[in-house]
Short mmCIF file of C-alpha atoms in Angstrom, two decimals:
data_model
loop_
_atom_site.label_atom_id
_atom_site.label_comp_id
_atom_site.label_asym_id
_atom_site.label_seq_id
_atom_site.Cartn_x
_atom_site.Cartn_y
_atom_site.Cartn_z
CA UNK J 1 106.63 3.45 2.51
CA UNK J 2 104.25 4.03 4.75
CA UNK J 3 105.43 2.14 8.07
CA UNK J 4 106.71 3.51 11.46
CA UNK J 5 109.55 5.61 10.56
CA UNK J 6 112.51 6.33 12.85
CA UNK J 7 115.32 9.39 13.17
CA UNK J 8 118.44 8.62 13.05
CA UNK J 9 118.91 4.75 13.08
CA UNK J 10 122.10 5.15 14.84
CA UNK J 11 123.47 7.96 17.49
CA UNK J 12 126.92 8.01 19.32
CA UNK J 13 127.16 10.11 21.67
CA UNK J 14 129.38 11.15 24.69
CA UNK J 15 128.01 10.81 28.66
CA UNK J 16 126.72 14.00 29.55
CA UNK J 17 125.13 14.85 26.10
CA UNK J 18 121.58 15.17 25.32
CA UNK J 19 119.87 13.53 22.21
CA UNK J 20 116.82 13.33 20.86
CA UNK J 21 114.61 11.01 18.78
CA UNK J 22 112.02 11.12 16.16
CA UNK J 23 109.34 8.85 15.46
CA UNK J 24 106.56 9.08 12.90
CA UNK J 25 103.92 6.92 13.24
CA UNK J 26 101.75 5.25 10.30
CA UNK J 27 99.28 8.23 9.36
CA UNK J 28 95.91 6.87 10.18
CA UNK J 29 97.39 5.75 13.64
CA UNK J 30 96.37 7.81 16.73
CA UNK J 31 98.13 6.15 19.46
CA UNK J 32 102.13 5.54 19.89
CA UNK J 33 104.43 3.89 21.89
CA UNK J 34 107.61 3.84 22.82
CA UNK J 35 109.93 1.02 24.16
CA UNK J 36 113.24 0.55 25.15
CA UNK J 37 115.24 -2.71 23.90
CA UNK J 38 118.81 -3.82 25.21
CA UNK J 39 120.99 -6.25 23.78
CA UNK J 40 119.54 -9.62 24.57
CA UNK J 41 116.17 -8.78 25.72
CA UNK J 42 112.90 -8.38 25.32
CA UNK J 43 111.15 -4.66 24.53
CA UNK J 44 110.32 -2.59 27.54
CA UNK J 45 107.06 -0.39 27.71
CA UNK J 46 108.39 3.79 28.30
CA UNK J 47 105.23 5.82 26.92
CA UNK J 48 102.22 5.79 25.50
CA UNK J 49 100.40 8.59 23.90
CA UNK J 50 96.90 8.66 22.56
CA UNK J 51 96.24 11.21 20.03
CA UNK J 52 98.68 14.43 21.82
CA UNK J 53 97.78 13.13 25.35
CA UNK J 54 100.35 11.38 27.02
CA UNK J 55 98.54 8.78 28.72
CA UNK J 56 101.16 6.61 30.55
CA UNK J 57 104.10 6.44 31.41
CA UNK J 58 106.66 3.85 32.94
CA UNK J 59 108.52 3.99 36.00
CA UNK J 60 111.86 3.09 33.70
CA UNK J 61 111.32 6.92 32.30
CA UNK J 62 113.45 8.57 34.85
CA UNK J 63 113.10 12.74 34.68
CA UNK J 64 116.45 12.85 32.28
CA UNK J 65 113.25 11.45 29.95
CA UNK J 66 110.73 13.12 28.09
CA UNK J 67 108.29 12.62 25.28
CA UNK J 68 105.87 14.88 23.22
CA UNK J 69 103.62 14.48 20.88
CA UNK J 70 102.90 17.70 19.45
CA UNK J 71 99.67 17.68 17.31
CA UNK J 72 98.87 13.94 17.55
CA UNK J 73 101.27 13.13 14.67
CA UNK J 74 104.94 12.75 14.82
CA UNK J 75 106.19 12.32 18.36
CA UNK J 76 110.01 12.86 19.88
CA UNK J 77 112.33 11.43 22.56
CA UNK J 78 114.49 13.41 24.24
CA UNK J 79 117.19 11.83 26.68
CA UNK J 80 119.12 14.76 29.04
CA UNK J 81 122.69 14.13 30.52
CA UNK J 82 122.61 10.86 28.85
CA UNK J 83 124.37 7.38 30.88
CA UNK J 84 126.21 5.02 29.39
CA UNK J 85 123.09 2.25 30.61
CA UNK J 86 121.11 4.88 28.35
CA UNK J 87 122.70 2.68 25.30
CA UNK J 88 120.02 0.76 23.58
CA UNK J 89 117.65 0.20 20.69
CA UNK J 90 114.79 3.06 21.25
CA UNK J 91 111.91 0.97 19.01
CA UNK J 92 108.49 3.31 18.66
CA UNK J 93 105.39 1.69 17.54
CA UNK J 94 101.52 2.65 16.11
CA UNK J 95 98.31 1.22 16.45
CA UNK J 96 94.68 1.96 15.64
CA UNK J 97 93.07 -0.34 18.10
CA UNK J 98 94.21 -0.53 21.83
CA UNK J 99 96.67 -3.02 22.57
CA UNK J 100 94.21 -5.74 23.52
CA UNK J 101 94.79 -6.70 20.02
CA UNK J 102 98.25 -7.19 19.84
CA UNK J 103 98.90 -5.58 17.00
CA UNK J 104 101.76 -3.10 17.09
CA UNK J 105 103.17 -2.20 14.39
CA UNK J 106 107.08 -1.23 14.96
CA UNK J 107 109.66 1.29 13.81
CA UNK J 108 113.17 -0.22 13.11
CA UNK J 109 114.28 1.34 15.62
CA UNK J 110 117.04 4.20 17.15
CA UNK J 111 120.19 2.63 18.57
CA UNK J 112 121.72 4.51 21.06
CA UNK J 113 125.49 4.06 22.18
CA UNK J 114 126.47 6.45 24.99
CA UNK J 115 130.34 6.31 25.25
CA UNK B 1 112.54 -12.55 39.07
CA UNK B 2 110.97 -11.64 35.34
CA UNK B 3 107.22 -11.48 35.06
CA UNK B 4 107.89 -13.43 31.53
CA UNK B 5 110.27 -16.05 31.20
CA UNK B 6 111.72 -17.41 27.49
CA UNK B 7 114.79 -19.30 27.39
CA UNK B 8 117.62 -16.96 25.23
CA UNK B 9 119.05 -19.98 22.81
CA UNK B 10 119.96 -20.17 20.08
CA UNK B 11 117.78 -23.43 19.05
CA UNK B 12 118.89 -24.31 15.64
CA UNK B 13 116.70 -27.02 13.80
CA UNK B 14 117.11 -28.48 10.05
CA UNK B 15 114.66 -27.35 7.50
CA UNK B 16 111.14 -28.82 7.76
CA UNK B 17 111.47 -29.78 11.76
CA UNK B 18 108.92 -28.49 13.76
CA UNK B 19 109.77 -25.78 16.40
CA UNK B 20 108.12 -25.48 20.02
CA UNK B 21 108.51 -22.28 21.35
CA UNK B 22 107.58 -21.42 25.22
CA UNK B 23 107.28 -18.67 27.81
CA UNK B 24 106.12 -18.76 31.43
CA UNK B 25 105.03 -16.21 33.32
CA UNK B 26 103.89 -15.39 36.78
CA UNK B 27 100.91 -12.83 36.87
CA UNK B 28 98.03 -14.59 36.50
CA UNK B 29 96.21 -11.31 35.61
CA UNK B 30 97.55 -11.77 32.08
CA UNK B 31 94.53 -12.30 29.94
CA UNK B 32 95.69 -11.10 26.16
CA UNK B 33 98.83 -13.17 24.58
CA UNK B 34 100.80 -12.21 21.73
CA UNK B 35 104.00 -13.62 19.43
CA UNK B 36 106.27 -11.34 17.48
CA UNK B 37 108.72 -11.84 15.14
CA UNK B 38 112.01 -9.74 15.29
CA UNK B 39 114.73 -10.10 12.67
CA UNK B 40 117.92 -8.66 12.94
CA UNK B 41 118.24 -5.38 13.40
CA UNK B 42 114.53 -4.66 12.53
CA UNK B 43 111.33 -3.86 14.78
CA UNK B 44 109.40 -6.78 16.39
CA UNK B 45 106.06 -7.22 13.88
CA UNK B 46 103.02 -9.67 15.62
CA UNK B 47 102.78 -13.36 14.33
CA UNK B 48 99.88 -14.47 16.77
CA UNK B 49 97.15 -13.07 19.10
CA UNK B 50 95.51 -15.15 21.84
CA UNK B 51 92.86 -13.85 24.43
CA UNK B 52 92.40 -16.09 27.49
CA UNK B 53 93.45 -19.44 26.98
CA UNK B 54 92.82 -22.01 23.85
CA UNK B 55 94.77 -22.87 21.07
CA UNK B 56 94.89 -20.64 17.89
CA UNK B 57 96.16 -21.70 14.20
CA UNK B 58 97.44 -19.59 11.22
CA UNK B 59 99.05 -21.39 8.54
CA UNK B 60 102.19 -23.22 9.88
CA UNK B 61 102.18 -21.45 13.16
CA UNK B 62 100.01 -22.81 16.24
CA UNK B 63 99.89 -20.32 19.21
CA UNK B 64 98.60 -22.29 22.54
CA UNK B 65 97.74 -20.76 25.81
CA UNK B 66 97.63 -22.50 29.37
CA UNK B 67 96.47 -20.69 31.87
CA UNK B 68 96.48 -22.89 34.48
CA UNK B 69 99.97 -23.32 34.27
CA UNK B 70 101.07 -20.05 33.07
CA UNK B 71 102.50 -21.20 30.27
CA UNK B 72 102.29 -20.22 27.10
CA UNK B 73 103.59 -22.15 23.26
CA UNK B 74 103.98 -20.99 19.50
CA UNK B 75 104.64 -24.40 17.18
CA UNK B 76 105.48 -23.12 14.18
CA UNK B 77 105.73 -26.64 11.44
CA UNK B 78 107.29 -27.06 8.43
CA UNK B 79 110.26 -24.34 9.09
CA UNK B 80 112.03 -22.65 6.67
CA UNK B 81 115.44 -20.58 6.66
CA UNK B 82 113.03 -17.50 6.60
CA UNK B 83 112.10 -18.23 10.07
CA UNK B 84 114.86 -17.62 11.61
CA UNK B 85 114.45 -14.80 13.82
CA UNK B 86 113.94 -13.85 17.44
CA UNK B 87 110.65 -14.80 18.77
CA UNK B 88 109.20 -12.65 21.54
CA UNK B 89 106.05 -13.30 23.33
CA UNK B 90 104.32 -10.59 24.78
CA UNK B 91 101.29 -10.09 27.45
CA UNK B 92 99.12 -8.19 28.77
CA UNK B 93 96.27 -7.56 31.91
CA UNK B 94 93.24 -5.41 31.98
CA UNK B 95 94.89 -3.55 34.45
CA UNK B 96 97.67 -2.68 33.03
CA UNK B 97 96.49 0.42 30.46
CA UNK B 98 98.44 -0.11 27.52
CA UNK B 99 101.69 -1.55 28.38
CA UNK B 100 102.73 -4.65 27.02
CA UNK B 101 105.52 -6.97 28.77
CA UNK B 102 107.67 -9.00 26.75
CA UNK B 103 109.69 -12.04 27.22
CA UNK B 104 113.32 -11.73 26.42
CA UNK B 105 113.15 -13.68 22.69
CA UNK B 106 114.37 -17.00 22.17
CA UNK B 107 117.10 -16.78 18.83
CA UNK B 108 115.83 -19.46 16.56
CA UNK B 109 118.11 -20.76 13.62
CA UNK B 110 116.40 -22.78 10.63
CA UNK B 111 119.03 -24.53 9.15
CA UNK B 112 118.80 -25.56 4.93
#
């Protein structure tokens, strides 16, 4: 398979805990994305990385946030002293072109309940 | 108030009817205008891609973008039970790096 793949699919966790996400883009694909989805809505924009470089990022990523992209490849999320509005679908996508085009292509996501 | 508007649903529609889909928005520095698909508990994938405004066909699906009145449609004819899904639009301005802000889906049911 050779989508946008995403570790784990599914974390509980407790308030207070720290978790972390994995994300590996489709191979030829130097730039990655993440968003943020809640129950009901549409995906928000968190991070973008081109290549290692860390480009943008929104002001929804609060400092308990932080992404990396070590190498250009694979890319994590890390969420400190998580909060229960934490819980949500974590979705990270690839592209080759710049997003004028439209065409992300999506991981199935992380789902994140914070208890 | 949302930069991107979609009404939730659920519209359900018999097999074969033909769907209107809609979004409004309210930054008219939106210039590149996008559809995804999103079934159940999978990732979003992109139906349609419209720069500017016009009207843009693929197959059953019609993507059509006013500018004028920020408003933006995605007919999709002839539906099938595979359609049903959570439609997203999605936009973006040349100003705004590589963020793009979706509407919150409408749920759309297909019925046999």
């Amino acid at each position: 398979d050779t989508g946008v793949s995403q570790d784990p699919r599914h974390k509980i966790t407790k308030r207070g805990q720290n978790v972390t996400f994995r994300c590996d883009p489709i191979s030829e694909h130097n730039r990655l994305y993440w968003y943020r989805q809640t129950l009901g809505q549409g995906p928000e924009f968190l991070t973008y990385f081109q290549n290692e470089a860390q480009l943008e990022k929104s002001r929804l990523l609060s400092d308990r946030f932080s992404a990396e992209r070590p190498k250009g490849s694979f890319s994590t999320l890390e969420i400190q002293r998580t909060e229960q509005g934490d819980s949500a679908m974590y979705l990270c996508a690839s592209s080759l072109q710049a997003t004028n085009t439209g065409e992300l292509f999506f991981g199935e996501g992380s789902r994140l309940t914070v208890l | 108030q949302k930069e991107v508007e979609q009404d939730p649903g659920p519209l359900s529609v018999p097999e074969g009817a033909i769907v209107s889909l809609n979004c409004t928005y309210s930054n008219s520095a939106f210039q590149y205008f996008m559809w995804y698909r999103q079934y159940s508990r999978k990732g979003p994938e992109l139906l349609m891609y419209t720069y500017s405004s016009g009207n843009k066909e693929d197959g059953r699906f019609t993507a059509q973008v006013d500018k004028s009145s920020k408003y933006i449609s995605l007919f999709i004819r002839d539906s099938q039970p595979s359609d049903s899904a959570t439609y997203l639009c999605a936009m973006k301005s040349d100003n705004a790096g590589n963020m793009l802000t979706f509407g919150g889906g409408t749920r759309l049911m297909v019925k046999p």
